[in-house]
Short mmCIF file of the C-alpha atoms (twelve columns), coordinates in Angstrom:
data_MODEL
# 
_entry.id   MODEL 
# 
loop_
_atom_site.group_PDB 
_atom_site.id 
_atom_site.type_symbol 
_atom_site.label_atom_id 
_atom_site.label_alt_id 
_atom_site.label_comp_id 
_atom_site.label_asym_id 
_atom_site.label_seq_id 
_atom_site.Cartn_x 
_atom_site.Cartn_y 
_atom_site.Cartn_z 
_atom_site.pdbx_PDB_model_num 
ATOM 1   C CA . UNK A 1   -31.120 -13.453 -16.918 1 
ATOM 2   C CA . UNK A 2   -29.194 -11.736 -19.774 1 
ATOM 3   C CA . UNK A 3   -27.652 -14.038 -22.357 1 
ATOM 4   C CA . UNK A 4   -24.224 -12.465 -21.833 1 
ATOM 5   C CA . UNK A 5   -24.230 -13.694 -18.265 1 
ATOM 6   C CA . UNK A 6   -25.245 -17.239 -19.227 1 
ATOM 7   C CA . UNK A 7   -22.162 -17.800 -21.384 1 
ATOM 8   C CA . UNK A 8   -19.863 -20.557 -20.269 1 
ATOM 9   C CA . UNK A 9   -16.536 -20.071 -18.532 1 
ATOM 10  C CA . UNK A 10  -14.340 -20.164 -21.612 1 
ATOM 11  C CA . UNK A 11  -14.664 -18.369 -24.907 1 
ATOM 12  C CA . UNK A 12  -12.237 -18.882 -27.750 1 
ATOM 13  C CA . UNK A 13  -10.995 -15.761 -29.494 1 
ATOM 14  C CA . UNK A 14  -8.474  -15.458 -32.306 1 
ATOM 15  C CA . UNK A 15  -5.801  -12.839 -33.004 1 
ATOM 16  C CA . UNK A 16  -4.813  -11.755 -36.517 1 
ATOM 17  C CA . UNK A 17  -2.280  -14.595 -36.566 1 
ATOM 18  C CA . UNK A 18  -5.057  -17.080 -35.760 1 
ATOM 19  C CA . UNK A 19  -3.491  -17.915 -32.393 1 
ATOM 20  C CA . UNK A 20  -6.271  -19.043 -30.068 1 
ATOM 21  C CA . UNK A 21  -6.494  -17.388 -26.642 1 
ATOM 22  C CA . UNK A 22  -8.692  -18.433 -23.766 1 
ATOM 23  C CA . UNK A 23  -10.666 -15.836 -21.867 1 
ATOM 24  C CA . UNK A 24  -12.695 -16.475 -18.725 1 
ATOM 25  C CA . UNK A 25  -15.810 -14.427 -18.150 1 
ATOM 26  C CA . UNK A 26  -16.326 -15.593 -14.565 1 
ATOM 27  C CA . UNK A 27  -15.022 -13.810 -11.529 1 
ATOM 28  C CA . UNK A 28  -12.190 -15.481 -9.630  1 
ATOM 29  C CA . UNK A 29  -14.027 -15.331 -6.309  1 
ATOM 30  C CA . UNK A 30  -17.681 -16.086 -6.832  1 
ATOM 31  C CA . UNK A 31  -18.545 -15.798 -3.145  1 
ATOM 32  C CA . UNK A 32  -16.689 -12.910 -1.492  1 
ATOM 33  C CA . UNK A 33  -17.164 -12.563 2.230   1 
ATOM 34  C CA . UNK A 34  -15.659 -10.735 5.156   1 
ATOM 35  C CA . UNK A 35  -14.636 -12.329 8.428   1 
ATOM 36  C CA . UNK A 36  -14.110 -10.027 11.389  1 
ATOM 37  C CA . UNK A 37  -10.437 -10.279 12.491  1 
ATOM 38  C CA . UNK A 38  -9.886  -12.054 15.788  1 
ATOM 39  C CA . UNK A 39  -8.036  -9.015  17.174  1 
ATOM 40  C CA . UNK A 40  -11.148 -6.829  16.857  1 
ATOM 41  C CA . UNK A 41  -12.139 -7.519  20.443  1 
ATOM 42  C CA . UNK A 42  -13.101 -4.010  21.567  1 
ATOM 43  C CA . UNK A 43  -15.718 -3.231  18.938  1 
ATOM 44  C CA . UNK A 44  -18.685 -1.087  19.868  1 
ATOM 45  C CA . UNK A 45  -21.951 -2.966  20.274  1 
ATOM 46  C CA . UNK A 46  -23.479 -0.763  17.573  1 
ATOM 47  C CA . UNK A 47  -20.726 -1.705  15.102  1 
ATOM 48  C CA . UNK A 48  -21.196 -5.385  15.915  1 
ATOM 49  C CA . UNK A 49  -24.920 -5.011  15.250  1 
ATOM 50  C CA . UNK A 50  -24.228 -3.291  11.915  1 
ATOM 51  C CA . UNK A 51  -21.978 -6.141  10.792  1 
ATOM 52  C CA . UNK A 52  -24.525 -8.781  11.787  1 
ATOM 53  C CA . UNK A 53  -27.338 -6.980  9.969   1 
ATOM 54  C CA . UNK A 54  -25.230 -6.562  6.820   1 
ATOM 55  C CA . UNK A 55  -24.694 -10.327 6.743   1 
ATOM 56  C CA . UNK A 56  -28.365 -11.156 7.264   1 
ATOM 57  C CA . UNK A 57  -30.033 -8.466  5.130   1 
ATOM 58  C CA . UNK A 58  -29.605 -8.206  1.374   1 
ATOM 59  C CA . UNK A 59  -29.194 -4.443  1.270   1 
ATOM 60  C CA . UNK A 60  -29.054 -4.461  -2.540  1 
ATOM 61  C CA . UNK A 61  -32.713 -5.490  -2.535  1 
ATOM 62  C CA . UNK A 62  -33.742 -3.385  0.438   1 
ATOM 63  C CA . UNK A 63  -36.426 -0.692  0.268   1 
ATOM 64  C CA . UNK A 64  -33.708 1.977   0.447   1 
ATOM 65  C CA . UNK A 65  -31.984 0.508   -2.609  1 
ATOM 66  C CA . UNK A 66  -35.173 0.135   -4.645  1 
ATOM 67  C CA . UNK A 67  -36.229 3.650   -3.661  1 
ATOM 68  C CA . UNK A 68  -33.014 5.101   -5.126  1 
ATOM 69  C CA . UNK A 69  -33.053 3.091   -8.361  1 
ATOM 70  C CA . UNK A 70  -34.971 5.697   -10.413 1 
ATOM 71  C CA . UNK A 71  -32.335 8.305   -9.471  1 
ATOM 72  C CA . UNK A 72  -29.482 6.210   -10.917 1 
ATOM 73  C CA . UNK A 73  -28.506 5.806   -14.546 1 
ATOM 74  C CA . UNK A 74  -28.672 2.041   -14.261 1 
ATOM 75  C CA . UNK A 75  -31.819 0.408   -15.621 1 
ATOM 76  C CA . UNK A 76  -30.759 -3.232  -15.402 1 
ATOM 77  C CA . UNK A 77  -30.839 -5.346  -12.283 1 
ATOM 78  C CA . UNK A 78  -27.555 -6.013  -10.532 1 
ATOM 79  C CA . UNK A 79  -25.933 -9.234  -11.667 1 
ATOM 80  C CA . UNK A 80  -25.401 -11.754 -8.835  1 
ATOM 81  C CA . UNK A 81  -21.618 -11.195 -8.840  1 
ATOM 82  C CA . UNK A 82  -22.029 -7.429  -8.487  1 
ATOM 83  C CA . UNK A 83  -24.636 -7.901  -5.794  1 
ATOM 84  C CA . UNK A 84  -22.323 -10.179 -3.803  1 
ATOM 85  C CA . UNK A 85  -19.468 -7.703  -4.132  1 
ATOM 86  C CA . UNK A 86  -21.641 -4.846  -2.864  1 
ATOM 87  C CA . UNK A 87  -22.844 -6.887  0.093   1 
ATOM 88  C CA . UNK A 88  -19.308 -7.955  1.034   1 
ATOM 89  C CA . UNK A 89  -18.097 -4.355  0.815   1 
ATOM 90  C CA . UNK A 90  -21.001 -3.179  2.963   1 
ATOM 91  C CA . UNK A 91  -19.968 -5.596  5.707   1 
ATOM 92  C CA . UNK A 92  -16.374 -4.329  5.615   1 
ATOM 93  C CA . UNK A 93  -17.599 -0.733  5.754   1 
ATOM 94  C CA . UNK A 94  -19.823 -1.539  8.749   1 
ATOM 95  C CA . UNK A 95  -16.824 -2.925  10.619  1 
ATOM 96  C CA . UNK A 96  -14.703 0.175   9.950   1 
ATOM 97  C CA . UNK A 97  -17.223 3.011   10.142  1 
ATOM 98  C CA . UNK A 98  -16.580 5.879   12.552  1 
ATOM 99  C CA . UNK A 99  -19.744 6.386   14.587  1 
ATOM 100 C CA . UNK A 100 -19.185 10.132  14.990  1 
ATOM 101 C CA . UNK A 101 -17.957 11.207  11.547  1 
ATOM 102 C CA . UNK A 102 -19.378 8.258   9.539   1 
ATOM 103 C CA . UNK A 103 -16.019 8.049   7.772   1 
ATOM 104 C CA . UNK A 104 -15.104 4.542   6.613   1 
ATOM 105 C CA . UNK A 105 -11.622 4.066   8.034   1 
ATOM 106 C CA . UNK A 106 -10.300 1.504   5.584   1 
ATOM 107 C CA . UNK A 107 -8.992  1.964   2.055   1 
ATOM 108 C CA . UNK A 108 -10.702 0.362   -0.922  1 
ATOM 109 C CA . UNK A 109 -7.530  -1.655  -1.532  1 
ATOM 110 C CA . UNK A 110 -7.560  -3.105  1.977   1 
ATOM 111 C CA . UNK A 111 -11.317 -3.623  1.817   1 
ATOM 112 C CA . UNK A 112 -10.853 -5.597  -1.410  1 
ATOM 113 C CA . UNK A 113 -8.187  -7.758  0.228   1 
ATOM 114 C CA . UNK A 114 -10.306 -8.256  3.349   1 
ATOM 115 C CA . UNK A 115 -13.242 -9.799  1.496   1 
ATOM 116 C CA . UNK A 116 -11.367 -11.526 -1.327  1 
ATOM 117 C CA . UNK A 117 -12.263 -9.137  -4.140  1 
ATOM 118 C CA . UNK A 118 -8.710  -8.234  -5.230  1 
ATOM 119 C CA . UNK A 119 -6.802  -10.170 -7.864  1 
ATOM 120 C CA . UNK A 120 -3.200  -10.244 -9.067  1 
ATOM 121 C CA . UNK A 121 -2.505  -10.827 -12.734 1 
ATOM 122 C CA . UNK A 122 0.098   -13.244 -14.016 1 
ATOM 123 C CA . UNK A 123 2.022   -10.300 -15.445 1 
ATOM 124 C CA . UNK A 124 2.389   -8.778  -11.977 1 
ATOM 125 C CA . UNK A 125 3.456   -12.126 -10.531 1 
ATOM 126 C CA . UNK A 126 6.122   -12.473 -13.225 1 
ATOM 127 C CA . UNK A 127 7.465   -8.996  -12.416 1 
ATOM 128 C CA . UNK A 128 7.780   -9.959  -8.752  1 
ATOM 129 C CA . UNK A 129 9.724   -13.099 -9.689  1 
ATOM 130 C CA . UNK A 130 12.219  -11.086 -11.715 1 
ATOM 131 C CA . UNK A 131 12.601  -8.303  -9.134  1 
ATOM 132 C CA . UNK A 132 12.367  -9.224  -5.440  1 
ATOM 133 C CA . UNK A 133 11.943  -5.580  -4.499  1 
ATOM 134 C CA . UNK A 134 8.834   -5.284  -6.682  1 
ATOM 135 C CA . UNK A 135 5.478   -5.518  -4.926  1 
ATOM 136 C CA . UNK A 136 2.774   -6.943  -7.235  1 
ATOM 137 C CA . UNK A 137 -0.047  -4.481  -7.826  1 
ATOM 138 C CA . UNK A 138 -3.452  -6.068  -7.285  1 
ATOM 139 C CA . UNK A 139 -6.454  -5.234  -9.394  1 
ATOM 140 C CA . UNK A 140 -9.502  -3.948  -7.500  1 
ATOM 141 C CA . UNK A 141 -11.645 -3.202  -10.552 1 
ATOM 142 C CA . UNK A 142 -14.468 -5.342  -9.184  1 
ATOM 143 C CA . UNK A 143 -14.481 -3.318  -5.976  1 
ATOM 144 C CA . UNK A 144 -14.312 -0.042  -7.890  1 
ATOM 145 C CA . UNK A 145 -17.434 -0.931  -9.884  1 
ATOM 146 C CA . UNK A 146 -19.316 -2.050  -6.780  1 
ATOM 147 C CA . UNK A 147 -18.223 1.099   -4.930  1 
ATOM 148 C CA . UNK A 148 -19.489 3.297   -7.790  1 
ATOM 149 C CA . UNK A 149 -22.873 1.584   -7.613  1 
ATOM 150 C CA . UNK A 150 -23.014 2.218   -3.866  1 
ATOM 151 C CA . UNK A 151 -22.257 5.894   -4.487  1 
ATOM 152 C CA . UNK A 152 -24.978 6.045   -7.161  1 
ATOM 153 C CA . UNK A 153 -27.452 4.533   -4.705  1 
ATOM 154 C CA . UNK A 154 -26.680 7.269   -2.206  1 
ATOM 155 C CA . UNK A 155 -25.142 4.951   0.388   1 
ATOM 156 C CA . UNK A 156 -21.673 6.441   0.065   1 
ATOM 157 C CA . UNK A 157 -20.510 10.019  -0.403  1 
ATOM 158 C CA . UNK A 158 -17.017 10.574  -1.843  1 
ATOM 159 C CA . UNK A 159 -16.834 14.099  -3.211  1 
ATOM 160 C CA . UNK A 160 -14.204 14.793  -5.852  1 
ATOM 161 C CA . UNK A 161 -12.845 17.718  -3.863  1 
ATOM 162 C CA . UNK A 162 -12.119 15.303  -1.010  1 
ATOM 163 C CA . UNK A 163 -9.677  13.288  -3.088  1 
ATOM 164 C CA . UNK A 164 -5.967  14.159  -3.157  1 
ATOM 165 C CA . UNK A 165 -3.426  13.663  -5.947  1 
ATOM 166 C CA . UNK A 166 0.068   12.438  -5.049  1 
ATOM 167 C CA . UNK A 167 2.369   14.320  -7.440  1 
ATOM 168 C CA . UNK A 168 5.404   12.213  -6.580  1 
ATOM 169 C CA . UNK A 169 3.703   8.866   -7.285  1 
ATOM 170 C CA . UNK A 170 1.483   10.220  -10.046 1 
ATOM 171 C CA . UNK A 171 -1.661  8.707   -8.592  1 
ATOM 172 C CA . UNK A 172 -4.624  9.412   -6.336  1 
ATOM 173 C CA . UNK A 173 -4.165  8.569   -2.671  1 
ATOM 174 C CA . UNK A 174 -6.640  6.416   -0.745  1 
ATOM 175 C CA . UNK A 175 -10.165 7.750   -1.072  1 
ATOM 176 C CA . UNK A 176 -11.778 9.536   1.810   1 
ATOM 177 C CA . UNK A 177 -15.465 8.584   1.949   1 
ATOM 178 C CA . UNK A 178 -18.375 8.427   4.350   1 
ATOM 179 C CA . UNK A 179 -21.541 6.378   4.643   1 
ATOM 180 C CA . UNK A 180 -24.853 8.219   4.514   1 
ATOM 181 C CA . UNK A 181 -28.174 7.997   6.282   1 
ATOM 182 C CA . UNK A 182 -29.479 5.815   3.441   1 
ATOM 183 C CA . UNK A 183 -26.737 3.262   4.145   1 
ATOM 184 C CA . UNK A 184 -28.025 2.822   7.681   1 
ATOM 185 C CA . UNK A 185 -31.627 2.753   6.469   1 
ATOM 186 C CA . UNK A 186 -30.755 -0.040  4.035   1 
ATOM 187 C CA . UNK A 187 -29.595 -2.035  7.070   1 
ATOM 188 C CA . UNK A 188 -32.812 -1.337  8.918   1 
ATOM 189 C CA . UNK A 189 -31.264 1.253   11.277  1 
ATOM 190 C CA . UNK A 190 -33.401 4.316   11.923  1 
ATOM 191 C CA . UNK A 191 -31.926 7.845   11.781  1 
ATOM 192 C CA . UNK A 192 -32.959 8.328   15.413  1 
ATOM 193 C CA . UNK A 193 -30.829 5.388   16.545  1 
ATOM 194 C CA . UNK A 194 -27.874 6.607   14.463  1 
ATOM 195 C CA . UNK A 195 -28.162 10.051  16.085  1 
ATOM 196 C CA . UNK A 196 -28.337 8.544   19.592  1 
ATOM 197 C CA . UNK A 197 -25.252 6.434   18.951  1 
ATOM 198 C CA . UNK A 198 -23.340 9.423   17.563  1 
ATOM 199 C CA . UNK A 199 -24.241 11.610  20.563  1 
ATOM 200 C CA . UNK A 200 -23.350 8.870   23.046  1 
ATOM 201 C CA . UNK A 201 -20.006 8.244   21.370  1 
ATOM 202 C CA . UNK A 202 -19.244 11.952  21.127  1 
ATOM 203 C CA . UNK A 203 -20.049 12.379  24.820  1 
ATOM 204 C CA . UNK A 204 -17.652 9.545   25.660  1 
ATOM 205 C CA . UNK A 205 -14.865 10.987  23.481  1 
ATOM 206 C CA . UNK A 206 -15.261 14.407  25.068  1 
ATOM 207 C CA . UNK A 207 -14.895 12.778  28.460  1 
ATOM 208 C CA . UNK A 208 -11.763 10.907  27.383  1 
ATOM 209 C CA . UNK A 209 -10.129 14.009  25.873  1 
ATOM 210 C CA . UNK A 210 -6.623  13.337  24.535  1 
ATOM 211 C CA . UNK A 211 -7.145  9.595   25.058  1 
ATOM 212 C CA . UNK A 212 -10.026 9.608   22.590  1 
ATOM 213 C CA . UNK A 213 -7.802  8.957   19.582  1 
ATOM 214 C CA . UNK A 214 -8.746  12.287  17.991  1 
ATOM 215 C CA . UNK A 215 -5.699  14.104  19.357  1 
ATOM 216 C CA . UNK A 216 -7.866  16.707  21.086  1 
ATOM 217 C CA . UNK A 217 -8.367  17.738  24.682  1 
ATOM 218 C CA . UNK A 218 -11.742 17.505  26.364  1 
ATOM 219 C CA . UNK A 219 -12.061 21.300  26.178  1 
ATOM 220 C CA . UNK A 220 -11.325 21.339  22.438  1 
ATOM 221 C CA . UNK A 221 -13.806 18.564  21.751  1 
ATOM 222 C CA . UNK A 222 -16.396 20.299  23.883  1 
ATOM 223 C CA . UNK A 223 -16.552 23.356  21.623  1 
ATOM 224 C CA . UNK A 224 -16.219 21.559  18.266  1 
ATOM 225 C CA . UNK A 225 -19.171 20.636  16.110  1 
ATOM 226 C CA . UNK A 226 -19.458 17.316  14.268  1 
ATOM 227 C CA . UNK A 227 -18.625 19.145  11.029  1 
ATOM 228 C CA . UNK A 228 -15.395 20.499  12.543  1 
ATOM 229 C CA . UNK A 229 -14.463 17.055  13.865  1 
ATOM 230 C CA . UNK A 230 -15.112 15.582  10.415  1 
ATOM 231 C CA . UNK A 231 -12.822 18.139  8.803   1 
ATOM 232 C CA . UNK A 232 -10.076 17.389  11.295  1 
ATOM 233 C CA . UNK A 233 -10.438 13.650  10.722  1 
ATOM 234 C CA . UNK A 234 -10.315 14.135  6.956   1 
ATOM 235 C CA . UNK A 235 -7.001  16.002  7.226   1 
ATOM 236 C CA . UNK A 236 -5.699  13.312  9.589   1 
ATOM 237 C CA . UNK A 237 -6.675  10.728  6.955   1 
ATOM 238 C CA . UNK A 238 -4.471  12.446  4.363   1 
ATOM 239 C CA . UNK A 239 -1.522  12.688  6.760   1 
ATOM 240 C CA . UNK A 240 -1.814  9.017   7.610   1 
ATOM 241 C CA . UNK A 241 -1.943  8.025   3.933   1 
ATOM 242 C CA . UNK A 242 1.116   10.092  3.003   1 
ATOM 243 C CA . UNK A 243 3.044   8.708   5.997   1 
ATOM 244 C CA . UNK A 244 2.227   5.192   4.841   1 
ATOM 245 C CA . UNK A 245 3.292   6.001   1.273   1 
ATOM 246 C CA . UNK A 246 6.553   7.467   2.577   1 
ATOM 247 C CA . UNK A 247 7.211   4.349   4.637   1 
ATOM 248 C CA . UNK A 248 6.423   2.106   1.678   1 
ATOM 249 C CA . UNK A 249 8.873   4.015   -0.527  1 
ATOM 250 C CA . UNK A 250 11.568  3.716   2.134   1 
ATOM 251 C CA . UNK A 251 11.021  -0.056  2.346   1 
ATOM 252 C CA . UNK A 252 11.220  -0.403  -1.442  1 
ATOM 253 C CA . UNK A 253 14.412  1.658   -1.468  1 
ATOM 254 C CA . UNK A 254 15.989  -0.586  1.173   1 
ATOM 255 C CA . UNK A 255 14.989  -3.736  -0.708  1 
ATOM 256 C CA . UNK A 256 16.598  -2.478  -3.898  1 
ATOM 257 C CA . UNK A 257 19.751  -1.463  -2.037  1 
ATOM 258 C CA . UNK A 258 20.206  -4.674  -0.031  1 
ATOM 259 C CA . UNK A 259 18.967  -7.687  -1.997  1 
ATOM 260 C CA . UNK A 260 21.361  -7.496  -4.989  1 
ATOM 261 C CA . UNK A 261 24.418  -6.775  -2.810  1 
ATOM 262 C CA . UNK A 262 26.988  -9.118  -1.288  1 
ATOM 263 C CA . UNK A 263 27.236  -9.320  2.535   1 
ATOM 264 C CA . UNK A 264 30.302  -7.069  2.440   1 
ATOM 265 C CA . UNK A 265 28.496  -4.467  0.331   1 
ATOM 266 C CA . UNK A 266 25.481  -4.635  2.650   1 
ATOM 267 C CA . UNK A 267 27.723  -3.975  5.655   1 
ATOM 268 C CA . UNK A 268 29.228  -0.980  3.877   1 
ATOM 269 C CA . UNK A 269 25.716  0.430   3.318   1 
ATOM 270 C CA . UNK A 270 24.951  -0.061  7.021   1 
ATOM 271 C CA . UNK A 271 28.196  1.690   7.971   1 
ATOM 272 C CA . UNK A 272 27.382  4.692   5.796   1 
ATOM 273 C CA . UNK A 273 23.870  4.960   7.219   1 
ATOM 274 C CA . UNK A 274 25.195  4.902   10.786  1 
ATOM 275 C CA . UNK A 275 27.837  7.527   9.979   1 
ATOM 276 C CA . UNK A 276 25.250  9.731   8.287   1 
ATOM 277 C CA . UNK A 277 22.974  9.510   11.323  1 
ATOM 278 C CA . UNK A 278 25.695  10.138  13.935  1 
ATOM 279 C CA . UNK A 279 27.692  12.781  12.093  1 
ATOM 280 C CA . UNK A 280 30.719  14.126  13.963  1 
ATOM 281 C CA . UNK A 281 29.685  12.373  17.194  1 
ATOM 282 C CA . UNK A 282 30.733  9.032   15.668  1 
ATOM 283 C CA . UNK A 283 34.398  9.841   16.441  1 
ATOM 284 C CA . UNK A 284 33.583  10.185  20.145  1 
ATOM 285 C CA . UNK A 285 32.508  6.562   20.614  1 
ATOM 286 C CA . UNK A 286 34.581  3.424   20.868  1 
ATOM 287 C CA . UNK A 287 35.063  1.017   17.961  1 
ATOM 288 C CA . UNK A 288 33.082  -1.669  19.803  1 
ATOM 289 C CA . UNK A 289 30.080  0.643   20.212  1 
ATOM 290 C CA . UNK A 290 30.292  1.667   16.543  1 
ATOM 291 C CA . UNK A 291 30.437  -1.986  15.467  1 
ATOM 292 C CA . UNK A 292 27.384  -2.733  17.588  1 
ATOM 293 C CA . UNK A 293 25.419  0.082   15.920  1 
ATOM 294 C CA . UNK A 294 26.480  -1.152  12.481  1 
ATOM 295 C CA . UNK A 295 25.395  -4.703  13.332  1 
ATOM 296 C CA . UNK A 296 22.009  -3.432  14.524  1 
ATOM 297 C CA . UNK A 297 21.569  -1.322  11.388  1 
ATOM 298 C CA . UNK A 298 22.547  -4.231  9.137   1 
ATOM 299 C CA . UNK A 299 20.129  -6.596  10.873  1 
ATOM 300 C CA . UNK A 300 17.330  -4.049  10.558  1 
ATOM 301 C CA . UNK A 301 18.029  -3.464  6.852   1 
ATOM 302 C CA . UNK A 302 18.066  -7.193  6.134   1 
ATOM 303 C CA . UNK A 303 14.805  -7.668  8.025   1 
ATOM 304 C CA . UNK A 304 13.118  -4.875  6.046   1 
ATOM 305 C CA . UNK A 305 14.461  -6.220  2.753   1 
ATOM 306 C CA . UNK A 306 13.528  -9.790  3.742   1 
ATOM 307 C CA . UNK A 307 17.049  -10.757 2.744   1 
ATOM 308 C CA . UNK A 308 17.710  -14.475 2.404   1 
ATOM 309 C CA . UNK A 309 21.417  -15.378 2.126   1 
ATOM 310 C CA . UNK A 310 22.161  -17.881 -0.596  1 
ATOM 311 C CA . UNK A 311 23.189  -21.359 0.478   1 
ATOM 312 C CA . UNK A 312 26.952  -22.031 0.390   1 
ATOM 313 C CA . UNK A 313 28.158  -24.224 -2.506  1 
ATOM 314 C CA . UNK A 314 28.659  -27.901 -1.712  1 
# 
């Protein structure tokens, strides 16, 4: 094992002013793992089998992984922490893979949270204490490195042209990525079984039509190839991400508008929002109805902002 990995938890380093700082070279979660949520009760049998295999088989040391090693730029073995991260991510991906398109329908951020690979720095925690509307930004660098290794091994495909830049936020939106045939092979699943499962699922979705979750009729699905379905799902992925970003911005805006205000100021904000929504029709309703709408709006704003009224002075 490399000497760098054998170093103890704490190393003392000194700034120019000789002020000692402590740095830890161990990961915060040495044993990441993924537990299937209790509400995932309608999983496909094939997905359940994938998850079970990912927990039993060390895919990092599988034949498929060793076979791809010469094609990667990495010459060293994977450190135990990296190996554990890759295995935990693989289990999450198995749980959220689309059998037809092979898209992994979970973001890297949520995948990191699901298996305990995300961390929040003390700086981010301090920002949240000072500003209640601020949401601490977790670090998923450990997941990013493990994900890159999985791409290098050919298990994951995430083309650059698939990724979208959010101009408003100045950042990339959630990655769109798919698992490959090698990913299934690393789990001991043959390409023939993968093809059978895809065809069976596609046949079922075509029968269900608009109830399939793809937003297509049976006739539309019947004439579409897997490639066309993939393209449609990829565009749906972007729409879903931007809708979530829009909702998140709206929540942040409400938090900033409500939390610092007095109850009277909050009610005024609710009144203005109701008037803006109703327009001229507001004058056609009774005062009691208008008050009821304002009360509903105020309650909704406070719930979104997680407003906690201060205790009255004794």
